[in-house]
PDB file of C-alpha atoms in Angstrom:
ATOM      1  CA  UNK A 176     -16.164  17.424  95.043  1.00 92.00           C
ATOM      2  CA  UNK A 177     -12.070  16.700  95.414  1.00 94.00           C
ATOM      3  CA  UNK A 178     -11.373  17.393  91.737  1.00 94.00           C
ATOM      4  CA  UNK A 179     -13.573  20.510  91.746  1.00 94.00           C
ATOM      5  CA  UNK A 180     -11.856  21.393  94.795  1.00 94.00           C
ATOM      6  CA  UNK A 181      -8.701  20.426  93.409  1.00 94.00           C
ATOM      7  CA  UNK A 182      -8.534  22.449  90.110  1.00 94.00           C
ATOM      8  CA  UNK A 183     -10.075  25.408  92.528  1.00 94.00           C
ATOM      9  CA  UNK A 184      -6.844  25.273  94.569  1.00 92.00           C
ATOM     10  CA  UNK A 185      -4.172  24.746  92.296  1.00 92.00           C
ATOM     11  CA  UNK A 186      -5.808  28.034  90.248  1.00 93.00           C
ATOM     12  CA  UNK A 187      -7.055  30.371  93.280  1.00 91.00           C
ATOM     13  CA  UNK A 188      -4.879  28.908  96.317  1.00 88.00           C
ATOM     14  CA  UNK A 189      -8.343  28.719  97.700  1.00 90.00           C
ATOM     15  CA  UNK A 190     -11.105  25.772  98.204  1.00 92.00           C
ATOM     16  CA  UNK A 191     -14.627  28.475  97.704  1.00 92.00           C
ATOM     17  CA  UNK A 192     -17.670  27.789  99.690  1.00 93.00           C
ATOM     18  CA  UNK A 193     -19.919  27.346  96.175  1.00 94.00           C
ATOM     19  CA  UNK A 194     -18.060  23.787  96.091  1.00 93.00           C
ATOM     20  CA  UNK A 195     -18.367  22.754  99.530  1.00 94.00           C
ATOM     21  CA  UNK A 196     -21.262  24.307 101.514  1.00 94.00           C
ATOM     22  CA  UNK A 197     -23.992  22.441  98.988  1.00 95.00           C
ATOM     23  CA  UNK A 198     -22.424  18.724  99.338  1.00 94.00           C
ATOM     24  CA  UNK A 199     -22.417  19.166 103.028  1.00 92.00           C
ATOM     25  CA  UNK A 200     -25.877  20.555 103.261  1.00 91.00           C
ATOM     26  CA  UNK A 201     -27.171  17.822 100.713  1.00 91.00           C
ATOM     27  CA  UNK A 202     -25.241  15.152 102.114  1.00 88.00           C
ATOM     28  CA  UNK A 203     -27.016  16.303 105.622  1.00 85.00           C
ATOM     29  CA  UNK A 204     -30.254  16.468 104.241  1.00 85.00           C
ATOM     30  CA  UNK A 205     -30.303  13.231 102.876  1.00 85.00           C
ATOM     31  CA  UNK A 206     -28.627  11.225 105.266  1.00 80.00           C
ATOM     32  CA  UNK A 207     -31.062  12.642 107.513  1.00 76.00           C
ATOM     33  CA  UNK A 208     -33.871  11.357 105.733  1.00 78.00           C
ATOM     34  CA  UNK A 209     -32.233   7.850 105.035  1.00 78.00           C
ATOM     35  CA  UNK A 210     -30.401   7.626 108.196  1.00 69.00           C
ATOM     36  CA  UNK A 211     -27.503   5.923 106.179  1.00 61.00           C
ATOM     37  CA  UNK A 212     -25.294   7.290 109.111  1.00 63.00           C
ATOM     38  CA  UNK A 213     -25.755   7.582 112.577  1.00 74.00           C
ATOM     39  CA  UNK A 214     -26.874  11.427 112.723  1.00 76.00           C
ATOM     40  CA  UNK A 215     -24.908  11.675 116.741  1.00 79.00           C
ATOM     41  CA  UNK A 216     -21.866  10.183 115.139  1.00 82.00           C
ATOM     42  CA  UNK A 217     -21.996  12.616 112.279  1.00 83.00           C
ATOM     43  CA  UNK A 218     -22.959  15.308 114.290  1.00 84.00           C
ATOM     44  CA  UNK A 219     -19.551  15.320 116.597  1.00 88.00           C
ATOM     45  CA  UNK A 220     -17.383  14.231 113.552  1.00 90.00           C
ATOM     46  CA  UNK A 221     -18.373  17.417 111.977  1.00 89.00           C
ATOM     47  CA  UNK A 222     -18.051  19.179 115.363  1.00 92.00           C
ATOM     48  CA  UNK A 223     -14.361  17.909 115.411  1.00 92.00           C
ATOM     49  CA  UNK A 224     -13.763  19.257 111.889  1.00 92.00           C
ATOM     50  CA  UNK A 225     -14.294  22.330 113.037  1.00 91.00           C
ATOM     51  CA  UNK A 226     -12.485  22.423 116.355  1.00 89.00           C
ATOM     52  CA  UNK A 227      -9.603  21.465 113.812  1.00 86.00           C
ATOM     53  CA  UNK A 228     -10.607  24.580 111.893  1.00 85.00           C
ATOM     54  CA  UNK A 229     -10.649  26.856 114.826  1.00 84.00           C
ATOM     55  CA  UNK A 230      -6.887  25.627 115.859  1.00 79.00           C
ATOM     56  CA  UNK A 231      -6.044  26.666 113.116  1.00 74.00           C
ATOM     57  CA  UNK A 232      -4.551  22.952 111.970  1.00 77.00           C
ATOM     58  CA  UNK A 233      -5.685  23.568 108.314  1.00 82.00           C
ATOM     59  CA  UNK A 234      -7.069  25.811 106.388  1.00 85.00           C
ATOM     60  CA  UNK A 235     -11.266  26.661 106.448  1.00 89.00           C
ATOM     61  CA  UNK A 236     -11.524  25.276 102.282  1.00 91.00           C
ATOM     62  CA  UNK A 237      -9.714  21.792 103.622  1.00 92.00           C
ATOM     63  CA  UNK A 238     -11.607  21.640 106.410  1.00 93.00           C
ATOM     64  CA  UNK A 239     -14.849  22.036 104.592  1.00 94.00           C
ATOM     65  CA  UNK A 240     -13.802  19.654 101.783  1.00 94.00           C
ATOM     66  CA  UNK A 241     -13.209  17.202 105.477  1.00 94.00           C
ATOM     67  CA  UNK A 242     -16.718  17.877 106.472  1.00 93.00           C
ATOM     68  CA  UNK A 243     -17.940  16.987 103.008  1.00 93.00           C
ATOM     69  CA  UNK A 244     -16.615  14.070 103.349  1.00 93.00           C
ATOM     70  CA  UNK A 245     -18.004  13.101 106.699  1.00 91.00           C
ATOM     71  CA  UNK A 246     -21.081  14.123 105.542  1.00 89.00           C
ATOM     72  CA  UNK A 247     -20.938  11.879 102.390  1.00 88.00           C
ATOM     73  CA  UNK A 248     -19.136   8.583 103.631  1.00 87.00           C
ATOM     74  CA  UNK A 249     -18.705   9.394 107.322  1.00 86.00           C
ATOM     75  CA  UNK A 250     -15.745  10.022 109.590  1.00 89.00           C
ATOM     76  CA  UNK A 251     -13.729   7.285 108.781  1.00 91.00           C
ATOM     77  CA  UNK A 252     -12.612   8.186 105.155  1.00 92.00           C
ATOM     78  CA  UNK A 253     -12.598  11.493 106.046  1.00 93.00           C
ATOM     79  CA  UNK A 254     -10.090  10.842 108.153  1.00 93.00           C
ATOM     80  CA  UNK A 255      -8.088   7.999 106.590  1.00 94.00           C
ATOM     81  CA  UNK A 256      -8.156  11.051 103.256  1.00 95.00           C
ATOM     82  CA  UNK A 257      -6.728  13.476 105.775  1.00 94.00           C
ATOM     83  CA  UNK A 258      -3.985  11.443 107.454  1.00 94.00           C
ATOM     84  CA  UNK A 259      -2.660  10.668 104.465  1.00 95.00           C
ATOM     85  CA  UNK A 260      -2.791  14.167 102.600  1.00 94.00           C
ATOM     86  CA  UNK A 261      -0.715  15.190 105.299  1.00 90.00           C
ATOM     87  CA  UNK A 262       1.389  12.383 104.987  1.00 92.00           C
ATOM     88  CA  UNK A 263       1.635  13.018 101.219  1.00 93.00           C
ATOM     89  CA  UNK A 264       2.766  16.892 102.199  1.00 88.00           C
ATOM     90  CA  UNK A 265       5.087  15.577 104.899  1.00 85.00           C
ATOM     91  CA  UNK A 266       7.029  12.946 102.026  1.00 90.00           C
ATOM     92  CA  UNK A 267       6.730  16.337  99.297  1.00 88.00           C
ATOM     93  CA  UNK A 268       8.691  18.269 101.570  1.00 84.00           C
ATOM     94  CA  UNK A 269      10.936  16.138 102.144  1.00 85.00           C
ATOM     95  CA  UNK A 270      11.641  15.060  99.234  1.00 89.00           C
ATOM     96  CA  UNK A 271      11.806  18.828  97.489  1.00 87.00           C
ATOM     97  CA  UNK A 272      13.463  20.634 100.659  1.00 85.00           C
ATOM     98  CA  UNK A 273      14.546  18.075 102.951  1.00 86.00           C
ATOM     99  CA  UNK A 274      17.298  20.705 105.036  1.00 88.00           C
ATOM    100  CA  UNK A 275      13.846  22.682 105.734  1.00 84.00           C
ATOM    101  CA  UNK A 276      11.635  20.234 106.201  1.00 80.00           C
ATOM    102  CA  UNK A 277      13.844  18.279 109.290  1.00 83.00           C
ATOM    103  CA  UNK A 278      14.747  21.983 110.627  1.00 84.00           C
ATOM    104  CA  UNK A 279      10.979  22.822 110.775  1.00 78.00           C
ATOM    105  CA  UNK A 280      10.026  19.343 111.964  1.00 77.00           C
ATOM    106  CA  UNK A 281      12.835  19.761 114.727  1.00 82.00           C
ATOM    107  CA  UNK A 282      11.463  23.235 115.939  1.00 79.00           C
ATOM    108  CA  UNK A 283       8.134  22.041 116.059  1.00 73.00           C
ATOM    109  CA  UNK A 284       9.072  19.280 118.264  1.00 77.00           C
ATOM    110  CA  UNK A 285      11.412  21.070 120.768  1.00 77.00           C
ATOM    111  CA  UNK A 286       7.957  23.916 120.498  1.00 72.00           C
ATOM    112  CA  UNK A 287       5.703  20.762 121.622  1.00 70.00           C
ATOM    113  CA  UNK A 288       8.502  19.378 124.226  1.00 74.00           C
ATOM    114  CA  UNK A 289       8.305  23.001 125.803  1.00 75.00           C
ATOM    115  CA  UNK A 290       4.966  23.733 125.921  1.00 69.00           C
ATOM    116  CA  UNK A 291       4.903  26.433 123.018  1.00 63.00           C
ATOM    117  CA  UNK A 292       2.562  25.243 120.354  1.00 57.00           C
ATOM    118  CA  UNK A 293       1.111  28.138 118.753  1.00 60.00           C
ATOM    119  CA  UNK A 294      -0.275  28.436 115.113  1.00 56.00           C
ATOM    120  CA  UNK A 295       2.024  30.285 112.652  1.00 56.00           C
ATOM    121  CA  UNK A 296       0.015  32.587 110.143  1.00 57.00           C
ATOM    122  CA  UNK A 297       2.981  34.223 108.893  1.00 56.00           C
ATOM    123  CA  UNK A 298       3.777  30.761 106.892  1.00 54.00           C
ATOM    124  CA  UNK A 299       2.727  31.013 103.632  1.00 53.00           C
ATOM    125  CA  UNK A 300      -0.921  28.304 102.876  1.00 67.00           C
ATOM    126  CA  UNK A 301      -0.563  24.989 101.260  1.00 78.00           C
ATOM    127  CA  UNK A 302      -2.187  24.221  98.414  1.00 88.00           C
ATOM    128  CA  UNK A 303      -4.042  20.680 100.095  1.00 90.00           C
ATOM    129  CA  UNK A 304      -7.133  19.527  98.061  1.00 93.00           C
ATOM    130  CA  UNK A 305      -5.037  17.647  95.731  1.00 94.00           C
ATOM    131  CA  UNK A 306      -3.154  15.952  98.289  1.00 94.00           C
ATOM    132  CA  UNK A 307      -6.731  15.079  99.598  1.00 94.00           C
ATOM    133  CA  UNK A 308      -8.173  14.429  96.248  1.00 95.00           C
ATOM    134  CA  UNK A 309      -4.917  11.305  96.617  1.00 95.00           C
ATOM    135  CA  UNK A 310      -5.520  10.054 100.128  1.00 95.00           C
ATOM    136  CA  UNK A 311      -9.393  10.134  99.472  1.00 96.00           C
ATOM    137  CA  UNK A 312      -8.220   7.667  96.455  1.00 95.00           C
ATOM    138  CA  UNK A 313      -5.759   5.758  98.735  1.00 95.00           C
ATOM    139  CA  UNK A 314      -8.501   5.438 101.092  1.00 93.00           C
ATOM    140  CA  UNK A 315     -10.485   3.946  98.146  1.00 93.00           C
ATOM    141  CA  UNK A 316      -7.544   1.746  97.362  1.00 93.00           C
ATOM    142  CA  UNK A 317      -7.412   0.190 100.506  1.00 92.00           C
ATOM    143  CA  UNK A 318     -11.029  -0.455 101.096  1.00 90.00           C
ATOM    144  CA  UNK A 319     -11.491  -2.522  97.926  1.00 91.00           C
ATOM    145  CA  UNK A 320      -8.832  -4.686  98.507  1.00 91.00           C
ATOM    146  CA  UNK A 321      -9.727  -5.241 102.192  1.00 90.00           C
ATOM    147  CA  UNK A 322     -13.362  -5.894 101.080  1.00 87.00           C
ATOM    148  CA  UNK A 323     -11.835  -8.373  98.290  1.00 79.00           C
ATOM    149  CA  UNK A 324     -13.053  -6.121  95.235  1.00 65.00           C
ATOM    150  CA  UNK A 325     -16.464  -5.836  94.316  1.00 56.00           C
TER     151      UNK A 325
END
């Protein structure tokens, strides 16, 4: 699913719904039927992911690669990937224009300080399933060496 989406984005600038509408519906479909997940907990994880969607927080593609995830390994990794995607995006900029990254990270702030947190369309989209596609591995990362490996 990530390096589909992944290759998708980096060509198109967009994640398409042919990649991510069938893992969510078949990861639905047969968690329902194996109740590997607890089907209330999925329910308002996925519910969340597209609150997040509405807000406008990321873009519809990420947020349906998100929901994928849920659906496949539950909320947890889908969140762990997506905390530190946007960490990823956060060191990027930084790193490649660090004058524009602090000034939009200190407009942002004095914009949340004051009450004025609107979404901005007129910024150009990230490209984000390959920053995903690395915290979904980080996530991985972490999990086998808390579980001690296989």
């Amino acid at each position: 699913l990530l390096i589909t989406a992944t290759i998708c984005d980096l060509k198109t600038g967009k994640i398409k719904n042919w990649i991510t509408i069938p893992v969510i519906a078949f990861a639905l479909i047969y968690n329902g039927f194996t109740n590997s997940y607890n089907i209330l907990e999925m329910s308002v994880s996925l519910i969340a992911w597209f609150i997040i969607g509405c807000i406008g927080i990321s873009g519809w593609g990420d947020i349906k690669c998100c929901m994928a995830l849920t659906a496949i390994n539950g909320w947890q990794c889908a969140l762990n990937a997506y905390l530190a995607a946007q960490a990823f995006m956060v060191i990027k900029y930084l790193v490649l224009s660090p004058k524009r990254a602090l000034s939009d990270l200190k407009e942002n702030t004095n914009d949340i300080l004051r009450n004025r947190v609107k979404i901005d369309t007129s910024k150009p989209k990230h490209i984000f399933a390959p920053f995903l596609l690395a915290g979904y591995l980080v996530h991985l990362l972490i999990s086998f060496i808390i579980n001690g490996g296989l």
